[in-house]
Amino acid sequence: MNEHKLTFFIYTMGCQMNVYESEMLNMYLLNYGLLKVQNIRNANIVIVNTCSVRKHAEQKAFSYLGRLIKYKNNKIIVIGCMAEHLQLQLKKRFKNIDLIIGRNDTNNMKRTVLTIMKFLYQYKPNYIKNVYIKSSIIRYLAIAKGCNNYCSYCIVPFVRGKEVSFHYQDIFNKCTFMVQSGAREIILLGQNVNSYSNHGVTFTQLLRKIATIEKLMRIRFMTNHPKDLNDDLIHAMSVIPKICPHIHLPIQSGSDKILYKMNRKYNYEQYINLINKLRIAIPSINITTDVIVGFPNETEEDFNKTLNAIRKIKFGKVYVFKYSQRPYTSASKIHDNISYLEKQRRHKIILEESNKISLALASQMIGSTQEVLIDKLNHNSIEATTYHGYKTFITINSTHNNIHIGQIINVKIINIKGTSLFGNTILNE
Ligand code: 5AD
Ligand code: SF4
C-alpha cells in the first residue's frame, strides 16, 4: 500500500535545539504524506541534521556522510549548523550530497520543509499543515533562536545568528496544541531562555502563562545564563509546582581569569550566590552544568578552581567538554596552547569527580518515594522521569499492569545503576 510513498530517515547530531528541529521536520514530512522508516537502508531520503559546536561533532558528521556513500539510491540532504558555514567544503568533499540547507532555512523549519518539497517534487506547496500526528509525552519547544552573548569560544552566534524571541502568543498556542495532542511535559528551549523578551513579555511571565494549561503537568527550560537568571524566575520556580525543580546553569569554569577570557560576564562569587539563592528558594533543586576544560592559558591552578567548584556545588550532572577552537570566535585568535593529552587528563578528572558526586546524590534518593512521569513503556520495563529530572527505570510489579504512558505515579526508589534510578511502583490507594 505504501510502495509509492517516499520514505525518509533523519539522523540528528548535537543539542536539544537540533532534536527539536528534527521533530518539527519529521512532523511536517509526515503531514505531506512521506513515510518515516527506522532503518536507513529502507529510506529514499536521508536527512542529516548537523552540529558545529565542537570540532569533534563536525568530524563525526564528516565520517557519517562518508559512510552514506554506500547507500547509492538515497537522496542525501544536509541541514543544521554545518550546512550553514561549511556548504562549500561539504559540496566539494561529498559528491553524494543532493541538497544543503543553511541557517536561513533551518532556523525556520517551515521554510526548510518547503525547500525539501520543492527539491523532491519540483513544486512548492504554498501552505503548511501544522498537525501533530501523535505527540510524545515529553516535548521540546523553541521559544527563541540565535544568541547575542558571544562567549569567546562559541560558534553559535555565528551559525544561528542574532537572538530573536518568538511571539509569546504563538508559543502559548503551540504549547496548548502539544498538550491537546498528548504532551504532558514541555521543555522550553533557547540558547539563553533568561533573556527572552517579546512585546514586553519576559521569560517568567511566559512561564506563568504556560503553567495555566490545564493538562500540562511539568515544565522545564534550558539553557540558562548566570548573568541573566533573575530573582523573578527563582521565585516563580519556587511557587509554581508545574515548573520542575531542575535547572541547567552552565558554569564553564571556576576561575575568574578564565571566565573573563570566556566573556561570560560573571565571576565565581556571583555564580555561587546564584546557587545559594536557588537552593534557599527551592531546597530540592537539581542543578546541572556545563564545563569546558583546556581553554587557552588555563593553568593547573585555574583548572583546580573548576574542580573545587564542582566539589563544592555538587551538581546533579556535569557535561564536560574539551576546548576546541572554532572559526569566527574571538578565542580562536588566542593560541590553543593546551595539548590534547592535557585536555584529556583534565576532562577525565572532572568527569570522574562529577560522576562520583552524581552517584552520591542519586544514592541519597534510595528509599525515598518519587513522583515519576511515565514516558515509555516496554514489555518488561518502564521509562520515566522524576520531577527533579532524573531518568528512572522502573521494574514492573505484575500487579500494576494498568500503568499507562503520560501518567504520574509514585515510585519507591530501590536501586541505582550509573545515574539511573530503579524502583518499584506504589499503588495510589
Ligand atoms: N569547545 C568546547 N566546548 C564548547 N562548548 C561551546 N563551545 C565550545 C568549544 N569551542 C560547550 C559549552 C556549552 C556547551 C553546549 O558546549 O560548555 O555550554
Ligand atoms: Fe554560545 Fe555563550 Fe550563546 Fe551559549 S550563551 S550559545 S555558550 S555564545
Coordinates of C-alpha atoms and ligand atoms in Angstrom, one line a residue:
M1 CA 0.0 0.0 0.0
N2 CA 2.8 2.3 0.8
E3 CA 5.1 1.5 -2.1
H4 CA 4.5 4.8 -3.8
K5 CA 5.2 6.9 -0.7
L6 CA 8.7 8.4 -0.4
T7 CA 10.4 7.2 2.8
F8 CA 12.8 9.3 5.0
F9 CA 15.2 8.8 7.8
I10 CA 16.6 11.7 9.9
Y11 CA 19.9 11.5 11.7
T12 CA 20.3 14.1 14.4
M13 CA 23.5 15.3 16.0
G14 CA 24.1 17.9 18.6
C15 CA 21.9 19.9 21.0
Q16 CA 18.3 19.8 22.0
M17 CA 17.6 22.5 19.6
N18 CA 18.5 20.2 16.8
V19 CA 16.4 17.4 18.3
Y20 CA 13.5 19.8 18.4
E21 CA 14.1 20.9 14.8
S22 CA 14.3 17.3 13.6
E23 CA 11.0 16.6 15.4
M24 CA 9.4 19.5 13.6
L25 CA 10.8 18.4 10.2
N26 CA 9.6 14.9 11.0
M27 CA 6.1 16.1 11.7
Y28 CA 5.9 18.3 8.5
L29 CA 7.2 15.5 6.3
L30 CA 4.6 13.0 7.7
N31 CA 1.9 15.6 7.1
Y32 CA 3.0 15.8 3.5
G33 CA 2.5 12.0 3.2
L34 CA 6.1 10.9 3.4
L35 CA 6.8 7.7 5.4
K36 CA 9.3 7.6 8.2
V37 CA 11.5 4.5 8.4
Q38 CA 13.6 3.2 11.3
N39 CA 16.2 1.5 9.1
I40 CA 18.3 3.8 6.9
R41 CA 18.5 1.1 4.2
N42 CA 14.8 1.5 3.5
A43 CA 15.0 5.3 3.2
N44 CA 14.7 7.1 -0.1
I45 CA 15.8 10.3 1.6
V46 CA 18.3 10.6 4.4
I47 CA 18.4 14.0 6.2
V48 CA 21.5 14.7 8.4
N49 CA 21.0 17.4 11.0
T50 CA 24.5 18.6 11.9
C51 CA 26.2 20.4 14.8
S52 CA 29.2 22.7 14.8
V53 CA 29.7 23.5 18.5
R54 CA 32.9 21.4 18.7
K55 CA 35.3 20.2 16.1
H56 CA 34.6 16.7 17.2
A57 CA 30.9 17.0 16.2
E58 CA 31.9 18.1 12.7
Q59 CA 34.4 15.2 12.4
K60 CA 31.6 12.8 13.3
A61 CA 29.3 14.3 10.7
F62 CA 32.0 14.0 8.1
S63 CA 32.5 10.4 8.8
Y64 CA 28.8 9.7 8.9
L65 CA 28.4 11.4 5.5
G66 CA 31.3 9.3 4.2
R67 CA 29.6 6.1 5.3
L68 CA 26.4 7.1 3.5
I69 CA 28.1 6.7 0.1
K70 CA 27.3 3.1 0.1
Y71 CA 23.5 3.8 0.1
K72 CA 23.6 4.8 -3.6
N73 CA 19.9 5.2 -4.2
N74 CA 19.3 7.6 -1.4
K75 CA 18.8 11.3 -1.7
I76 CA 21.0 13.0 0.9
I77 CA 20.1 16.3 2.5
V78 CA 22.3 18.1 5.0
I79 CA 20.8 20.7 7.4
G80 CA 21.9 22.3 10.6
C81 CA 24.9 24.4 11.7
M82 CA 27.5 22.8 9.4
A83 CA 25.2 23.3 6.4
E84 CA 25.4 27.0 7.3
H85 CA 29.1 27.5 7.5
L86 CA 30.6 24.6 5.6
Q87 CA 28.5 24.5 2.5
L88 CA 31.4 24.7 0.1
Q89 CA 33.5 22.2 1.9
L90 CA 30.6 19.8 2.1
K91 CA 29.8 20.1 -1.6
K92 CA 33.5 19.6 -2.5
R93 CA 34.1 16.6 -0.3
F94 CA 30.8 14.7 -0.7
K95 CA 29.5 14.5 -4.2
N96 CA 26.7 12.3 -2.9
I97 CA 25.0 15.2 -1.1
D98 CA 22.0 16.3 -3.1
L99 CA 20.9 19.3 -1.1
I100 CA 22.4 21.5 1.6
I101 CA 20.1 23.9 3.5
G102 CA 21.8 26.5 5.6
R103 CA 20.8 28.6 8.6
N104 CA 18.3 30.9 6.9
D105 CA 16.2 27.9 6.4
T106 CA 16.9 25.6 9.3
N107 CA 16.1 28.4 11.7
N108 CA 12.7 28.2 10.2
M109 CA 11.7 24.6 9.8
K110 CA 8.6 25.5 7.7
R111 CA 10.9 27.1 5.1
T112 CA 13.2 24.1 5.3
V113 CA 10.4 21.6 4.6
L114 CA 9.2 23.8 1.7
T115 CA 12.7 23.7 0.2
I116 CA 12.7 19.9 0.6
M117 CA 9.3 19.5 -1.0
K118 CA 10.4 21.7 -3.9
F119 CA 13.5 19.6 -4.3
L120 CA 11.6 16.3 -4.2
Y121 CA 8.5 17.2 -6.2
Q122 CA 9.6 20.3 -8.2
Y123 CA 6.7 22.2 -6.7
K124 CA 6.5 24.4 -3.6
P125 CA 3.3 24.0 -1.6
N126 CA 2.1 27.4 -0.5
Y127 CA 0.7 26.4 2.8
I128 CA 1.9 24.1 5.6
K129 CA -0.2 21.9 7.8
N130 CA 0.6 22.1 11.5
V131 CA -0.9 18.9 12.7
Y132 CA 0.8 16.7 15.2
I133 CA 0.4 13.1 14.1
K134 CA 1.0 11.7 17.6
S135 CA 2.7 13.6 20.3
S136 CA 5.1 12.1 22.7
I137 CA 4.8 12.8 26.4
I138 CA 7.8 15.0 26.7
R139 CA 8.2 17.6 24.0
Y140 CA 10.7 20.3 23.2
L141 CA 9.6 23.7 22.1
A142 CA 12.0 26.5 20.9
I143 CA 11.0 29.9 22.3
A144 CA 13.9 31.8 20.7
K145 CA 16.6 31.4 18.2
G146 CA 20.1 32.6 18.0
C147 CA 22.3 34.2 20.6
N148 CA 23.8 37.6 21.4
N149 CA 26.2 36.7 24.1
Y150 CA 29.4 36.0 22.1
C151 CA 31.1 33.8 24.6
S152 CA 34.6 33.9 23.2
Y153 CA 34.8 30.2 22.5
C154 CA 31.3 29.7 20.9
I155 CA 30.4 29.5 17.3
V156 CA 26.6 29.6 17.9
P157 CA 26.0 33.3 17.4
F158 CA 27.8 33.0 14.0
V159 CA 25.9 29.9 12.7
R160 CA 22.5 30.6 14.3
G161 CA 22.5 34.4 14.2
K162 CA 21.2 37.1 16.4
E163 CA 18.8 36.3 19.2
V164 CA 15.1 36.5 18.2
S165 CA 12.4 35.7 20.8
F166 CA 9.3 34.2 19.2
H167 CA 5.9 35.6 19.8
Y168 CA 4.6 34.8 23.2
Q169 CA 1.1 34.1 22.0
D170 CA 2.4 31.7 19.3
I171 CA 4.4 29.9 21.9
F172 CA 1.4 29.6 24.2
N173 CA -0.7 28.3 21.3
K174 CA 1.9 25.7 20.4
C175 CA 2.1 24.5 24.0
T176 CA -1.7 24.2 24.1
F177 CA -1.6 22.3 20.8
M178 CA 1.1 20.0 22.1
V179 CA -0.9 19.2 25.2
Q180 CA -4.0 18.6 23.3
S181 CA -2.1 16.0 21.2
G182 CA -0.8 14.2 24.3
A183 CA 2.2 16.1 25.7
R184 CA 2.4 16.2 29.5
E185 CA 5.9 17.8 29.9
I186 CA 7.2 20.6 27.8
I187 CA 10.9 21.7 27.7
L188 CA 11.3 25.2 26.5
L189 CA 14.5 25.8 24.5
G190 CA 16.6 28.8 23.8
Q191 CA 20.4 29.5 23.8
N192 CA 19.6 31.7 26.8
V193 CA 16.0 31.5 27.8
N194 CA 16.6 34.1 30.6
S195 CA 17.0 36.9 28.0
Y196 CA 13.7 36.0 26.3
S197 CA 11.6 39.2 25.6
N198 CA 8.7 39.6 23.3
H199 CA 6.3 42.6 23.3
G200 CA 7.3 43.3 26.8
V201 CA 6.6 39.7 28.0
T202 CA 9.5 38.3 30.0
F203 CA 10.5 34.7 30.3
T204 CA 9.0 34.4 33.7
Q205 CA 5.7 35.9 32.5
L206 CA 5.7 33.4 29.6
L207 CA 6.3 30.5 32.1
R208 CA 3.4 31.7 34.3
K209 CA 1.1 31.8 31.3
I210 CA 2.1 28.3 30.0
A211 CA 1.6 26.9 33.5
T212 CA -2.1 27.7 33.2
I213 CA -2.5 25.0 30.6
E214 CA -4.6 22.5 32.4
K215 CA -3.4 19.1 31.4
L216 CA 0.2 20.1 31.2
M217 CA 1.9 18.6 34.2
R218 CA 5.5 19.7 34.0
I219 CA 7.6 22.5 32.5
R220 CA 11.3 22.6 32.2
F221 CA 13.6 25.0 30.3
M222 CA 17.1 25.4 29.1
T223 CA 19.7 26.8 28.7
N224 CA 20.1 29.5 31.5
H225 CA 22.9 32.1 31.6
P226 CA 24.1 33.0 35.1
K227 CA 24.3 36.7 34.1
D228 CA 20.6 36.8 33.2
L229 CA 19.0 34.5 35.7
N230 CA 16.9 36.8 37.9
D231 CA 15.0 36.7 41.2
D232 CA 11.7 36.8 39.5
L233 CA 12.4 33.5 37.8
I234 CA 13.7 31.9 41.0
H235 CA 10.6 33.0 42.8
A236 CA 8.3 31.6 40.1
M237 CA 10.2 28.3 40.3
S238 CA 9.6 28.1 44.0
V239 CA 5.8 28.8 43.8
I240 CA 4.6 27.1 40.6
P241 CA 4.5 23.4 41.2
K242 CA 4.5 22.6 37.5
I243 CA 7.9 24.1 37.0
C244 CA 10.3 21.3 37.8
P245 CA 12.9 21.8 40.5
H246 CA 15.7 21.4 37.9
I247 CA 18.0 24.0 36.3
H248 CA 20.8 23.7 33.8
L249 CA 23.1 26.5 34.6
P250 CA 26.5 26.3 32.8
I251 CA 29.4 27.5 34.9
Q252 CA 32.0 26.8 32.2
S253 CA 34.9 27.5 34.6
G254 CA 35.6 28.1 38.3
S255 CA 38.4 30.6 37.6
D256 CA 37.6 34.3 37.3
K257 CA 40.5 34.8 35.0
I258 CA 39.2 32.2 32.5
L259 CA 35.6 33.3 33.0
Y260 CA 36.7 36.8 32.0
K261 CA 38.5 35.5 28.9
M262 CA 35.5 33.5 28.0
N263 CA 33.4 36.7 28.1
R264 CA 30.9 35.1 30.4
K265 CA 30.2 38.4 32.3
Y266 CA 30.0 36.8 35.8
N267 CA 32.6 35.7 38.3
Y268 CA 32.7 32.7 40.5
E269 CA 31.4 34.5 43.6
Q270 CA 28.3 35.7 41.6
Y271 CA 27.7 32.2 40.4
I272 CA 27.9 30.8 43.9
N273 CA 25.5 33.5 45.1
L274 CA 23.0 32.4 42.5
I275 CA 23.4 28.7 43.5
N276 CA 22.7 29.7 47.2
K277 CA 19.6 31.7 46.2
L278 CA 18.3 28.8 44.1
R279 CA 18.9 26.3 47.0
I280 CA 17.2 28.5 49.6
A281 CA 14.2 29.1 47.4
I282 CA 13.9 25.6 46.0
P283 CA 15.6 23.2 48.5
S284 CA 15.2 20.1 46.5
I285 CA 16.6 21.6 43.2
N286 CA 18.7 19.5 40.9
I287 CA 21.4 21.8 39.4
T288 CA 23.2 20.6 36.3
T289 CA 26.0 22.4 34.4
D290 CA 28.5 22.6 31.5
V291 CA 32.3 22.9 31.9
I292 CA 35.0 23.5 29.4
V293 CA 38.5 22.2 30.2
G294 CA 41.7 23.3 28.5
F295 CA 40.6 26.8 27.4
P296 CA 43.8 28.7 26.2
N297 CA 46.1 29.6 29.0
E298 CA 44.1 27.5 31.6
T299 CA 46.8 26.8 34.2
E300 CA 46.7 23.9 36.7
E301 CA 45.6 26.5 39.3
D302 CA 42.6 27.6 37.1
F303 CA 41.7 24.0 36.5
N304 CA 41.8 23.3 40.2
K305 CA 39.4 26.1 40.8
T306 CA 36.9 24.5 38.4
L307 CA 37.5 21.1 40.1
N308 CA 36.9 22.7 43.6
A309 CA 33.8 24.5 42.3
I310 CA 32.4 21.1 41.2
R311 CA 33.2 19.6 44.6
K312 CA 31.6 22.5 46.4
I313 CA 28.5 22.9 44.4
K314 CA 27.7 19.2 43.9
F315 CA 25.9 19.3 40.6
G316 CA 23.4 16.6 39.7
K317 CA 25.3 16.2 36.4
V318 CA 28.3 17.9 34.8
Y319 CA 28.6 17.9 31.0
V320 CA 32.3 18.4 30.5
F321 CA 33.9 19.4 27.2
K322 CA 37.5 19.7 25.9
Y323 CA 38.0 23.1 24.5
S324 CA 38.2 23.2 20.7
Q325 CA 39.0 26.2 18.6
R326 CA 36.0 27.3 16.5
P327 CA 36.1 29.5 13.4
Y328 CA 34.9 33.2 13.7
T329 CA 35.1 33.1 17.5
S330 CA 37.3 35.6 19.3
A331 CA 39.1 32.8 21.3
S332 CA 40.2 31.3 18.0
K333 CA 42.7 34.2 17.8
I334 CA 44.3 33.0 21.0
H335 CA 46.9 30.2 20.6
D336 CA 45.3 26.9 21.7
N337 CA 48.3 26.1 23.9
I338 CA 46.9 23.2 26.0
S339 CA 47.8 19.9 24.4
Y340 CA 45.1 17.4 23.6
L341 CA 46.6 15.0 26.1
E342 CA 46.4 17.5 28.8
K343 CA 42.8 18.4 27.9
Q344 CA 42.1 14.7 28.1
R345 CA 43.6 14.4 31.5
R346 CA 41.6 17.4 32.9
H347 CA 38.5 16.1 31.2
K348 CA 38.9 12.7 32.9
I349 CA 39.5 14.2 36.3
I350 CA 36.3 16.4 36.1
L351 CA 34.3 13.5 34.7
E352 CA 35.3 11.1 37.4
E353 CA 34.8 13.6 40.2
S354 CA 31.4 14.7 38.9
N355 CA 30.2 11.1 38.3
K356 CA 31.1 10.3 42.0
I357 CA 29.0 13.3 43.1
S358 CA 26.1 12.4 40.8
L359 CA 26.1 8.9 42.2
A360 CA 26.2 10.1 45.8
L361 CA 23.3 12.5 45.2
A362 CA 21.3 9.9 43.4
S363 CA 22.0 7.3 46.1
Q364 CA 20.5 9.6 48.7
M365 CA 17.2 9.0 46.8
I366 CA 17.3 5.3 47.6
G367 CA 14.4 4.5 50.0
S368 CA 12.5 7.7 49.1
T369 CA 9.3 7.9 47.1
Q370 CA 9.5 9.9 43.9
E371 CA 6.8 11.2 41.6
V372 CA 7.6 10.0 38.1
L373 CA 6.0 10.8 34.7
I374 CA 5.7 7.7 32.6
D375 CA 7.5 8.3 29.3
K376 CA 7.9 5.0 27.6
L377 CA 6.5 1.5 28.3
N378 CA 8.4 -1.6 27.1
H379 CA 7.3 -5.2 27.7
N380 CA 9.3 -5.5 30.9
S381 CA 10.3 -2.1 31.9
I382 CA 9.0 1.4 32.2
E383 CA 11.0 4.5 31.4
A384 CA 10.1 7.6 33.4
T385 CA 11.4 10.9 34.6
T386 CA 11.4 12.1 38.1
Y387 CA 10.2 15.6 39.0
H388 CA 13.9 16.5 39.5
G389 CA 14.9 15.4 36.1
Y390 CA 16.5 12.0 36.7
K391 CA 15.6 9.3 34.2
T392 CA 14.2 6.4 36.1
F393 CA 13.9 2.8 35.1
I394 CA 11.2 1.0 37.0
T395 CA 10.8 -2.7 37.4
I396 CA 7.2 -3.5 36.8
N397 CA 5.4 -5.2 39.6
S398 CA 3.0 -7.6 37.9
T399 CA 0.1 -6.3 39.9
H400 CA 0.5 -2.9 38.4
N401 CA -0.2 -3.6 34.8
N402 CA -2.7 -0.8 34.4
I403 CA 0.1 1.8 34.2
H404 CA -0.1 4.0 31.1
I405 CA 2.1 6.5 29.3
G406 CA 1.6 10.1 30.5
Q407 CA 0.5 9.0 34.0
I408 CA 2.3 10.3 37.1
I409 CA 2.8 7.6 39.7
N410 CA 4.7 7.2 42.9
V411 CA 7.8 5.1 42.8
K412 CA 9.8 3.8 45.7
I413 CA 13.5 4.0 44.7
I414 CA 15.3 0.8 45.4
N415 CA 18.5 0.8 43.5
I416 CA 20.8 2.9 41.3
K417 CA 23.0 2.0 38.3
G418 CA 25.1 4.7 36.7
T419 CA 22.9 7.7 37.3
S420 CA 19.7 5.8 36.5
L421 CA 17.4 5.0 39.3
F422 CA 15.4 1.8 39.7
G423 CA 12.3 1.4 41.7
N424 CA 9.0 -0.3 42.4
T425 CA 5.7 1.3 41.6
I426 CA 3.5 2.1 44.6
L427 CA -0.3 1.8 44.3
N428 CA -2.0 5.1 45.0
E429 CA -4.9 3.6 47.0
Ligands
5AD1 N1 34.9 24.0 22.8 C1 34.5 23.2 23.8 N2 33.2 23.2 24.3 C2 32.4 24.2 23.9 N3 31.1 24.5 24.2 C3 30.7 25.5 23.4 N4 31.7 25.9 22.5 C4 32.8 25.1 22.8 C5 34.1 25.0 22.3 N5 34.6 25.8 21.4 C6 30.4 23.8 25.2 C7 29.9 24.8 26.3 C8 28.5 25.0 26.1 C9 28.1 23.6 25.6 C10 26.8 23.5 24.8 O1 29.2 23.3 24.7 O2 30.2 24.2 27.6 O3 27.8 25.3 27.3
SF4_2 FE1 27.3 30.1 22.9 FE2 27.5 31.7 25.1 FE3 25.4 31.9 23.4 FE4 25.6 29.8 25.0 S1 25.4 31.9 25.7 S2 25.1 29.8 22.8 S3 27.8 29.4 25.1 S4 27.6 32.4 22.9

